[in-house]
CSV table of C-alpha atoms in Angstrom, one decimal:
chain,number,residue,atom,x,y,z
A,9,UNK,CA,-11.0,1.4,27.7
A,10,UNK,CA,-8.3,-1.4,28.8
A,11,UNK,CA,-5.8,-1.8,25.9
A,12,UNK,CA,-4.6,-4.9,25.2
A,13,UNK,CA,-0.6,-4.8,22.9
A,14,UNK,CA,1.2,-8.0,21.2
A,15,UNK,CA,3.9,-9.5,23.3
A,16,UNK,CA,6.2,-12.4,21.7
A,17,UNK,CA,6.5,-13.9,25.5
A,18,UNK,CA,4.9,-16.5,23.8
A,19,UNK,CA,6.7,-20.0,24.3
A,20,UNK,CA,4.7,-21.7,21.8
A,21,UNK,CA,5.5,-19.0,19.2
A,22,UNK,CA,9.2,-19.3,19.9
A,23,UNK,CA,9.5,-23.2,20.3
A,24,UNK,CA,7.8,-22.8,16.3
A,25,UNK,CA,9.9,-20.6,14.0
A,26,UNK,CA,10.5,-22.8,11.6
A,27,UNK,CA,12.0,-21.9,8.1
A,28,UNK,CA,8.5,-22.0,6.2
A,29,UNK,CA,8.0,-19.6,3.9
A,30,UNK,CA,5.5,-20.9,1.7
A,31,UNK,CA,3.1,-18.4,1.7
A,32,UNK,CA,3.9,-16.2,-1.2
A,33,UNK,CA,3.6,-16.4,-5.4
A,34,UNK,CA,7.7,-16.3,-5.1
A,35,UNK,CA,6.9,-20.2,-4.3
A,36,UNK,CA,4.6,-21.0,-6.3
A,37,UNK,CA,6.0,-24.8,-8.1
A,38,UNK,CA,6.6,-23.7,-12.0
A,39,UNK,CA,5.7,-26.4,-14.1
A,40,UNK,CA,9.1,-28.3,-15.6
A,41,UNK,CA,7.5,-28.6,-19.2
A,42,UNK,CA,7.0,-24.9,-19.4
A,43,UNK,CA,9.5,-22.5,-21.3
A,44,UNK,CA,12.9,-21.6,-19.9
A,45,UNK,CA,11.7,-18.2,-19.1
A,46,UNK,CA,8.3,-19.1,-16.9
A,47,UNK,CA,10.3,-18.2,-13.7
A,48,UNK,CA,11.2,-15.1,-15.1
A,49,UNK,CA,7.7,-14.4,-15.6
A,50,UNK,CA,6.5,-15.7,-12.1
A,51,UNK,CA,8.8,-13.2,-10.4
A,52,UNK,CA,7.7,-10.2,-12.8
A,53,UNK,CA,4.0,-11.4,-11.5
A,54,UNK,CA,4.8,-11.8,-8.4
A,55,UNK,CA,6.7,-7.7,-8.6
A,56,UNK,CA,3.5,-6.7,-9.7
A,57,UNK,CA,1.2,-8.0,-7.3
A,58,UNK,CA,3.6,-7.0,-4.5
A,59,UNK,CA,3.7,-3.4,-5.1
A,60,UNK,CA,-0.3,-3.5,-6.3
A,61,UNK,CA,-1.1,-4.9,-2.6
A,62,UNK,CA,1.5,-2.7,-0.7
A,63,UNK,CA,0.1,0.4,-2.8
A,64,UNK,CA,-3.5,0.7,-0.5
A,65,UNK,CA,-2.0,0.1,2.5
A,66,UNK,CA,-0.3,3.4,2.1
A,67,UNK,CA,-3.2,5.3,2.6
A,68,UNK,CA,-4.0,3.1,5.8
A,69,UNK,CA,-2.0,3.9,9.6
A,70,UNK,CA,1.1,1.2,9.9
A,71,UNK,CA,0.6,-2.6,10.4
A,72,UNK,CA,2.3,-5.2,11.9
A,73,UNK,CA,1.2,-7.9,9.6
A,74,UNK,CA,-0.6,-7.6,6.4
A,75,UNK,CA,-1.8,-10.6,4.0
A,76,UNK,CA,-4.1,-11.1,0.8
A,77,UNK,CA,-6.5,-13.8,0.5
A,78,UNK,CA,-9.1,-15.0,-1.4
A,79,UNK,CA,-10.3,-14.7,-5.3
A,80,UNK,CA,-7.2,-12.0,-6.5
A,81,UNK,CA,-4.9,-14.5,-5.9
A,82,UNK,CA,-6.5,-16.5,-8.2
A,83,UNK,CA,-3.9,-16.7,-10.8
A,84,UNK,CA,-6.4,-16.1,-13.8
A,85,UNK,CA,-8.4,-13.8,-12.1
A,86,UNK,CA,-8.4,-10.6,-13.8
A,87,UNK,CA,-11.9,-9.4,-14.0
A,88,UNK,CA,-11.8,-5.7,-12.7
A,89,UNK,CA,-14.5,-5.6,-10.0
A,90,UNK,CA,-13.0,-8.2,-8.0
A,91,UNK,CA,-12.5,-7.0,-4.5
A,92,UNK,CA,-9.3,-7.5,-2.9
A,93,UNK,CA,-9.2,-9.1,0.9
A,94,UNK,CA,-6.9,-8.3,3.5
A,95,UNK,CA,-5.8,-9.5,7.1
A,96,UNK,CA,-4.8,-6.4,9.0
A,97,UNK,CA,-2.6,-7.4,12.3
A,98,UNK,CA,-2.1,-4.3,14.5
A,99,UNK,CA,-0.9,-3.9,18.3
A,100,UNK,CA,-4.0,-1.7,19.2
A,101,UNK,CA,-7.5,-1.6,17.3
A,102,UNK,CA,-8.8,1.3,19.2
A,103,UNK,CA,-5.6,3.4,18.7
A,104,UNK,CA,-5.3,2.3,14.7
A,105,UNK,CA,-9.1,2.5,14.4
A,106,UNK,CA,-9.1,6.0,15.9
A,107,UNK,CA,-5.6,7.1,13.3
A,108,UNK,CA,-8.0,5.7,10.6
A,109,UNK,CA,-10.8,7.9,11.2
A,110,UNK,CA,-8.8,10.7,11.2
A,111,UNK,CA,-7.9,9.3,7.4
A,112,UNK,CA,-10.7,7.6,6.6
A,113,UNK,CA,-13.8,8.2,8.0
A,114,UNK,CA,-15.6,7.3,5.0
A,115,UNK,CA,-14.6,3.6,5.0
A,116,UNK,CA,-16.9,2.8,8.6
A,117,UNK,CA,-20.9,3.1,8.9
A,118,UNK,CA,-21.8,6.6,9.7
A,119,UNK,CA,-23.9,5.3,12.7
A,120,UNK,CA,-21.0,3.8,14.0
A,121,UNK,CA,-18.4,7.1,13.8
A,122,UNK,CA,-21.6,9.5,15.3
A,123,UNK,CA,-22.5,6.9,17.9
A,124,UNK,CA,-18.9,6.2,19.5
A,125,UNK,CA,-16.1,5.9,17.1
A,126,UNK,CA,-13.1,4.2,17.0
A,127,UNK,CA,-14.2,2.7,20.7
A,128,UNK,CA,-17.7,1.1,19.8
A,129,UNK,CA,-15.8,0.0,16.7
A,130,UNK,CA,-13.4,-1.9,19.0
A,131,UNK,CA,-16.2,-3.2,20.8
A,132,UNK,CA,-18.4,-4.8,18.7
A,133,UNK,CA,-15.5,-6.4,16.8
A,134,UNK,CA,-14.3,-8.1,20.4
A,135,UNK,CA,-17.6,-8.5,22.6
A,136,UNK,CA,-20.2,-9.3,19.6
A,137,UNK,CA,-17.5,-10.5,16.8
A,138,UNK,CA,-14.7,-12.8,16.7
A,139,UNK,CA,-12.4,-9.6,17.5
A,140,UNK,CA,-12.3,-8.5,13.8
A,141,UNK,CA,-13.7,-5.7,12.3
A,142,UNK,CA,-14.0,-5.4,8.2
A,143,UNK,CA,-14.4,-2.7,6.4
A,144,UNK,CA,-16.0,-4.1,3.1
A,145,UNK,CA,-16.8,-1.8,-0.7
A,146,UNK,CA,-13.8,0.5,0.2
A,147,UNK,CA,-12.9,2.4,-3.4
A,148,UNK,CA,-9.9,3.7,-4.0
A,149,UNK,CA,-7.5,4.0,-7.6
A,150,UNK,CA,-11.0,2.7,-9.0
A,151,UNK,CA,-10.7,-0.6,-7.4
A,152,UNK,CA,-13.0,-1.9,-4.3
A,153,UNK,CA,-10.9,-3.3,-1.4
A,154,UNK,CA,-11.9,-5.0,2.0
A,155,UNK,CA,-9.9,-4.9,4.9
A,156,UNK,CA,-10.4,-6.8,8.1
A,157,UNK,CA,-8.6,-5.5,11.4
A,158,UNK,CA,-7.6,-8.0,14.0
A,159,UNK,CA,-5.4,-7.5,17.7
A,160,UNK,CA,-2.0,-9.5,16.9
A,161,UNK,CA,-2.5,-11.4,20.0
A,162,UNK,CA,-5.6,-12.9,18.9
A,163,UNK,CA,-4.2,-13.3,15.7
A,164,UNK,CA,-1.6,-15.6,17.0
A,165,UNK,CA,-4.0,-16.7,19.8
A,166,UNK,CA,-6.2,-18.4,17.1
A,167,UNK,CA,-3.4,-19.2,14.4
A,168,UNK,CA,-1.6,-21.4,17.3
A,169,UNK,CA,-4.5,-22.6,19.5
A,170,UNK,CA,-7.4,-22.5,16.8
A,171,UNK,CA,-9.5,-20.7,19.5
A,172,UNK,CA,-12.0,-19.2,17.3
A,173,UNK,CA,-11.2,-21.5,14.3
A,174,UNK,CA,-12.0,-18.0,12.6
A,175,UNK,CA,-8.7,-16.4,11.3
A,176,UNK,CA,-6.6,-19.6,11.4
A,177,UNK,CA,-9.2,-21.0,8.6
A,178,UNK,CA,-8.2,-18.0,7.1
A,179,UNK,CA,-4.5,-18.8,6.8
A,180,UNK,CA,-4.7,-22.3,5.9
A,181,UNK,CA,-5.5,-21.3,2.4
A,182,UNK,CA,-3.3,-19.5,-0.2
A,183,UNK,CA,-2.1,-15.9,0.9
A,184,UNK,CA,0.2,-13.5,0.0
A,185,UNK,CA,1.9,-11.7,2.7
A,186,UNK,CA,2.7,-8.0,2.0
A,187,UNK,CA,4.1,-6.7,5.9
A,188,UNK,CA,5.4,-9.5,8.6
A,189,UNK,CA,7.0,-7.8,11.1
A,190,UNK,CA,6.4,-10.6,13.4
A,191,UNK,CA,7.6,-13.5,11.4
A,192,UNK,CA,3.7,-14.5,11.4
A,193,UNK,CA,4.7,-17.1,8.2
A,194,UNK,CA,6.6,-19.0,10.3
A,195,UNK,CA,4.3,-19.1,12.9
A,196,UNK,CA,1.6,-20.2,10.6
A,197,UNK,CA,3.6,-23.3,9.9
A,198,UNK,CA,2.1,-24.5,13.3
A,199,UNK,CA,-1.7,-23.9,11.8
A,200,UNK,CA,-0.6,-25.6,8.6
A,201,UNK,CA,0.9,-28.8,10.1
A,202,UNK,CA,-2.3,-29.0,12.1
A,203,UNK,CA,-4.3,-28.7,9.2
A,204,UNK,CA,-2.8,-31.3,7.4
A,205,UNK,CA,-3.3,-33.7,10.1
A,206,UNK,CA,-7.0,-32.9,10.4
A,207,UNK,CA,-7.4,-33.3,7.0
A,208,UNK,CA,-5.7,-36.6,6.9
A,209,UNK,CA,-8.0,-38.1,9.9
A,210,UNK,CA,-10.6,-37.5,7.8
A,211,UNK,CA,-9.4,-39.7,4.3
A,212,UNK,CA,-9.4,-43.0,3.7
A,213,UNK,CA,-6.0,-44.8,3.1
A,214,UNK,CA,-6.0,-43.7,-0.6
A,215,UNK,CA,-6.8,-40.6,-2.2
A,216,UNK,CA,-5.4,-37.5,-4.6
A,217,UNK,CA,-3.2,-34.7,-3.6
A,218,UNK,CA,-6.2,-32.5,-4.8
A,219,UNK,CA,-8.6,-34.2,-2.6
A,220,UNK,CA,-6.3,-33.6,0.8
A,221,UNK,CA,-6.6,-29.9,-0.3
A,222,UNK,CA,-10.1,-29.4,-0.5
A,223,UNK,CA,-10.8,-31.4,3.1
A,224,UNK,CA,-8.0,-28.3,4.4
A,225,UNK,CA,-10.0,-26.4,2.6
A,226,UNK,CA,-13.0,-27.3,3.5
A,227,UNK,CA,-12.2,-27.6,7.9
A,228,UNK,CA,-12.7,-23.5,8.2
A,229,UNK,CA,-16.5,-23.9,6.5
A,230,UNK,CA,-17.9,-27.2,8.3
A,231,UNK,CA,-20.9,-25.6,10.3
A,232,UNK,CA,-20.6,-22.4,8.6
A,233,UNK,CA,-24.2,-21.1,8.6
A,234,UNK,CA,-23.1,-18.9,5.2
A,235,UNK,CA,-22.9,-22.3,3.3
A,236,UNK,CA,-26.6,-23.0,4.0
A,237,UNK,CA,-27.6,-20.0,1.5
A,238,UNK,CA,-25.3,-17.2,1.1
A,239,UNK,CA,-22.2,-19.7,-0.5
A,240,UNK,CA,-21.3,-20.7,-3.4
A,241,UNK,CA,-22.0,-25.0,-2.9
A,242,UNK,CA,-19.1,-25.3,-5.4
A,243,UNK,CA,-17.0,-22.7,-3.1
A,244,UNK,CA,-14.0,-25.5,-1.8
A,245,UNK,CA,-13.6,-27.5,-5.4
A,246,UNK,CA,-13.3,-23.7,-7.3
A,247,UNK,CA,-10.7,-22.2,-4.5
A,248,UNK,CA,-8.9,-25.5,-5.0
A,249,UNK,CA,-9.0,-26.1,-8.5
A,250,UNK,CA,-7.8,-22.3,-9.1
A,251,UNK,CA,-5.4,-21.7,-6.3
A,252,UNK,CA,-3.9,-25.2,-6.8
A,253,UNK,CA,0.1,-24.7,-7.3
A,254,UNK,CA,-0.4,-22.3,-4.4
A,255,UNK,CA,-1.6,-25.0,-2.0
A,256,UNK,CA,1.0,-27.4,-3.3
A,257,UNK,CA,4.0,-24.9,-2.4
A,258,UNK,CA,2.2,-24.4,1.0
A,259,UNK,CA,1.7,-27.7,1.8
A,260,UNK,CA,4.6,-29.8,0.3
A,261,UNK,CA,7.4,-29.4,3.1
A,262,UNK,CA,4.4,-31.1,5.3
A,263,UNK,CA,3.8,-34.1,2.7
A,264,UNK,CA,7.4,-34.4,2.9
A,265,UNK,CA,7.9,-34.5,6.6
A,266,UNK,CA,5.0,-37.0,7.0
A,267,UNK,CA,6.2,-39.4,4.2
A,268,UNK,CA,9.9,-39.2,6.0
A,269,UNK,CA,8.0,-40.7,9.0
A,270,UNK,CA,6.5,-43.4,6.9
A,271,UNK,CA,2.8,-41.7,7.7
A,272,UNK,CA,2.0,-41.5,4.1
A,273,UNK,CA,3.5,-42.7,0.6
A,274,UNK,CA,3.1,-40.3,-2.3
A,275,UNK,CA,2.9,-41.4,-6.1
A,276,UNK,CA,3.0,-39.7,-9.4
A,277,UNK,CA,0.1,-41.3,-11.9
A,278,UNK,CA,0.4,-41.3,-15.7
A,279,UNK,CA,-1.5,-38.2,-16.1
A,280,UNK,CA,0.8,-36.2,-13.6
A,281,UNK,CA,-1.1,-36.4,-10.6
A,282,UNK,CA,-0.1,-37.4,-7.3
A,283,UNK,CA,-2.1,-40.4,-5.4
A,284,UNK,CA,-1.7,-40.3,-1.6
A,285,UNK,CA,-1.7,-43.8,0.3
A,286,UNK,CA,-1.6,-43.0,4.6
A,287,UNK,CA,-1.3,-45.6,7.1
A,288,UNK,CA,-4.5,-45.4,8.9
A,289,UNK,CA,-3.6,-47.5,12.1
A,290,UNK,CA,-4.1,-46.6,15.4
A,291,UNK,CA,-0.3,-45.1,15.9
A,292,UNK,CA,-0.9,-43.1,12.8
A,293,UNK,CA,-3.8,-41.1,14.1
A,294,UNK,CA,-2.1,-41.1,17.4
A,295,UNK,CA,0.6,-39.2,15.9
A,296,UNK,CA,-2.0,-37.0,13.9
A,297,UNK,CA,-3.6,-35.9,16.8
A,298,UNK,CA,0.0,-35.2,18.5
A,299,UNK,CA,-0.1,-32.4,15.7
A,300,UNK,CA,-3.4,-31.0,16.6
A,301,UNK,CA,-3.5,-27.6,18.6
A,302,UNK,CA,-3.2,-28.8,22.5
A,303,UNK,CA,-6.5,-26.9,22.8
A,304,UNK,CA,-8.4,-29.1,20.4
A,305,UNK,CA,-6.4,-32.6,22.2
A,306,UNK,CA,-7.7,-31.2,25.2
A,307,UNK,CA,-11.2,-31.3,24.1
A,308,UNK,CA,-10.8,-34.3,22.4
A,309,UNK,CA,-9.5,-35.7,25.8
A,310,UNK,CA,-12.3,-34.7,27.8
A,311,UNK,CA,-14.6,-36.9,25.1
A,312,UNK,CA,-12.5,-39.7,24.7
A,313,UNK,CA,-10.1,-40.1,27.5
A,314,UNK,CA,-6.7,-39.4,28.4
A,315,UNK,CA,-4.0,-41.4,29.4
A,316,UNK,CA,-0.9,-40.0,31.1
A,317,UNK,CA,3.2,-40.7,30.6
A,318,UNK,CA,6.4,-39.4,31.9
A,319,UNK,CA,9.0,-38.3,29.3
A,320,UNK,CA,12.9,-38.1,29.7
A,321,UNK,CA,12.7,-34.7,30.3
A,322,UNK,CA,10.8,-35.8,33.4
A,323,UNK,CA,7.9,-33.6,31.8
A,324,UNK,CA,4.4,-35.2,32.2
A,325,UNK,CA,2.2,-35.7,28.9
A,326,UNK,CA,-1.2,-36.2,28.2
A,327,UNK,CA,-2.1,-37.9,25.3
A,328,UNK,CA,-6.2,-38.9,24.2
A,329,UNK,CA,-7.2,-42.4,24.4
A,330,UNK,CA,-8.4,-43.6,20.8
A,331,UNK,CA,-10.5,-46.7,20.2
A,332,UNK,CA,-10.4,-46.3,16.5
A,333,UNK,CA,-9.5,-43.7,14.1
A,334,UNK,CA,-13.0,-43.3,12.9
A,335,UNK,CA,-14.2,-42.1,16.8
A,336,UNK,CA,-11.5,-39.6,16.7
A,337,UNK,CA,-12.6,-38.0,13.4
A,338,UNK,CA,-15.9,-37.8,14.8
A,339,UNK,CA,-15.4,-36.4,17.7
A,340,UNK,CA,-12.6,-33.7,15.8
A,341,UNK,CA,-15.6,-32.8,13.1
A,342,UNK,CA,-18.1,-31.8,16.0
A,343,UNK,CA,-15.8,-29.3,18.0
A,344,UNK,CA,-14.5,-28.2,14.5
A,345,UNK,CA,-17.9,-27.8,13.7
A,346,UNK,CA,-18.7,-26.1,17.0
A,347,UNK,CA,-16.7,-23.9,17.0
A,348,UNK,CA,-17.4,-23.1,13.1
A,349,UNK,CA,-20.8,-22.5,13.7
A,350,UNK,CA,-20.0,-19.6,16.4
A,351,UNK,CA,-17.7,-18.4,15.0
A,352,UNK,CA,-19.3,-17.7,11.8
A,353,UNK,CA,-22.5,-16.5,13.8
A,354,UNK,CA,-20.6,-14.0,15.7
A,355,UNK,CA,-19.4,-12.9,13.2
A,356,UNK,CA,-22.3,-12.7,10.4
A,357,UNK,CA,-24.0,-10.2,13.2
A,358,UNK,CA,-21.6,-8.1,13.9
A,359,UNK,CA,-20.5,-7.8,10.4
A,360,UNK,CA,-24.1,-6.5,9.8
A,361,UNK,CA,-23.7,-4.5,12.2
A,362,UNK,CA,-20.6,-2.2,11.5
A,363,UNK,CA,-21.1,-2.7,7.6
A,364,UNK,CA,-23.7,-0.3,7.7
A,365,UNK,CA,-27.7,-1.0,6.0
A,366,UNK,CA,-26.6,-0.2,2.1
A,367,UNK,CA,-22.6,-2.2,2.4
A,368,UNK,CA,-24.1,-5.4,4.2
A,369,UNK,CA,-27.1,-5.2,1.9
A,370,UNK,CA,-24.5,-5.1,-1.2
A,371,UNK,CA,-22.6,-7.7,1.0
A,372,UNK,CA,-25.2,-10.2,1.1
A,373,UNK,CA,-27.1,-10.2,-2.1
A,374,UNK,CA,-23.6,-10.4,-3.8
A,375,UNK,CA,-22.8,-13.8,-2.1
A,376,UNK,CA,-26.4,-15.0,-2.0
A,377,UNK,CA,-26.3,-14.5,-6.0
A,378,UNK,CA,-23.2,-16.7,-6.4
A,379,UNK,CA,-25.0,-19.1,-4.1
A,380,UNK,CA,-27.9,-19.2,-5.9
A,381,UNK,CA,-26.3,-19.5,-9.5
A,382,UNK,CA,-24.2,-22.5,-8.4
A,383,UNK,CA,-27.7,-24.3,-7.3
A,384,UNK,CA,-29.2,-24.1,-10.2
């Protein structure tokens, strides 16, 4: 089998190392009418949940990168049979894959360790998948855990270029980052600024800082067939409304950046919360789409036009040819939704797949329950 390792040749990765780190509870924006010692109390929390994360990765082989996401970060979560979601990054599947089998043959589908292992493993994450494969209802210290194993290099590949609009949906929500060997946070600051721009071609000229969050959030699950039936329909307002102060401390150095260059104007209302005016001419959404993943303006290009220009560097640019602002968040929802929609497929069937009958039974009837209880 070809293996495939993580290289940081990557000019786009270097060109980006920005000093974000915004990823983690140690950021999270205390509120200034709280008591003196709130801080004290965010970093105790933020101790805990550091060492409670780190703790089952011990029984795992090494990582390059390891992150937390979804409902445990929610910052009143406490109910006990949450399961706790990770983002493994690792050089080589098949060799960490076959280290894990040795260590933890119980947390794959028995068909797939008789049948071929850490191998077929590998391959129906990469050929049938989006080149992840999750291991879901793992129990251990009497707490379930689900852990998701991805190649670094397609881990960067979609974080940076939103190939697979998969992972990078992923990391544009709230996560706390346990193991970065490779500086992936600042990476990430490339996905996030993207984000942010996406989001913003799709508001109006006046909205709430809580509404810009839940269009970011909301980019990663446009054409996901899961929303149809097996999703919560109030999945974006609840992952907003409790993971708020954590998409603030994400997203804030990017408000800030974009009001500097007069793109939007931010203002505090009575009641504490933050109104958003943007400039929604032409040169604004020009410069929005400049932001965009030069995959996605490539796309767009091919749709809408593109119009070429020498810079001083003597470097020649492409930039798309807009018409209006309202054609090019049109034509951005349908690849986003493209590209959703595979993604999501892919990965629905080959998460059936290596989940095994009784896990992706458990699996789906959990998530069709929440689905259905939030229709009713």
């Amino acid at each position: 089998m070809e293996e495939r390792t993580h290289t940081l040749q990557n000019p786009v990765l270097q060109a980006n190392r920005r000093p974000y780190k915004y990823l983690s509870f140690r950021n999270v924006v205390t509120n200034t009418n709280m008591e003196g010692d709130s801080t004290y109390e965010s970093n105790i929390m933020e101790d805990e949940n550091k060492s409670e994360f780190r703790s089952f990765l011990k029984i795992l082989p090494p990582v390059e990168f390891a992150c937390v996401y979804g409902s445990s970060l929610h910052p009143n979560n406490q109910a006990k049979s949450t399961m706790t979601d990770y983002i493994l990054g690792v050089s080589d599947p098949y060799r960490w894959h076959s280290e894990n089998l040795k260590l933890n043959r119980n947390h794959y589908a028995s068909w797939m360790v008789h049948l071929g292992g850490a191998r077929l493993v590998t391959e129906v994450a990469d050929k049938i998948g989006v080149g992840v494969h999750f291991n879901p209802f793992v129990s251990w210290n009497r707490k379930m855990f689900k852990y998701g194993v991805v190649r670094i290099d397609d881990l960067l590949q979609d974080v940076l270029c939103w190939e697979r609009f998969y992972l990078s949906g992923r990391l544009q929500k709230p996560i706390h980052i346990v193991i970065d060997n490779l500086d992936i946070a600042n990476v990430n600051s490339v996905n996030l600024r993207a984000a942010i721009s996406a989001a913003l071609l799709f508001l109006p000229s006046e909205f709430t800082e809580e509404d810009l969050y839940s269009k970011v959030c909301s980019l990663s699950y446009v054409g996901d067939l899961r929303m149809l039936f097996a999703e919560d329909k109030n999945k974006v307002k609840k992952i907003v409304t409790g993971q708020f102060d954590l998409f603030h401390s994400m997203y804030k150095p990017f408000l800030q950046e974009y009001e500097a260059k007069k793109l939007l104007r931010l203002s505090s209302s009575a009641n504490r919360r933050v109104q958003v005016f943007q400039d929604c001419d032409l040169s604004a959404a020009s410069s929005l789409v400049s932001s965009l993943p030069p995959a996605i303006r490539n796309q767009m290009g091919m749709m809408l036009g593109e119009k070429t220009k020498v810079i001083e560097t003597g470097k020649i640019t492409r930039d798309v040819v807009l018409s209006s602002r309202e054609e090019a968040a049109k034509c951005l929802q349908g690849i986003l939704r493209r590209k959703v929609m595979i993604s999501s497929a892919r990965q629905a069937v080959s998460g059936l797949l290596t989940s095994g009958g009784v896990n992706a039974s458990r699996y789906l009837a959990k998530k069709m329950s929440k689905a259905w209880k939030s229709w009713r």
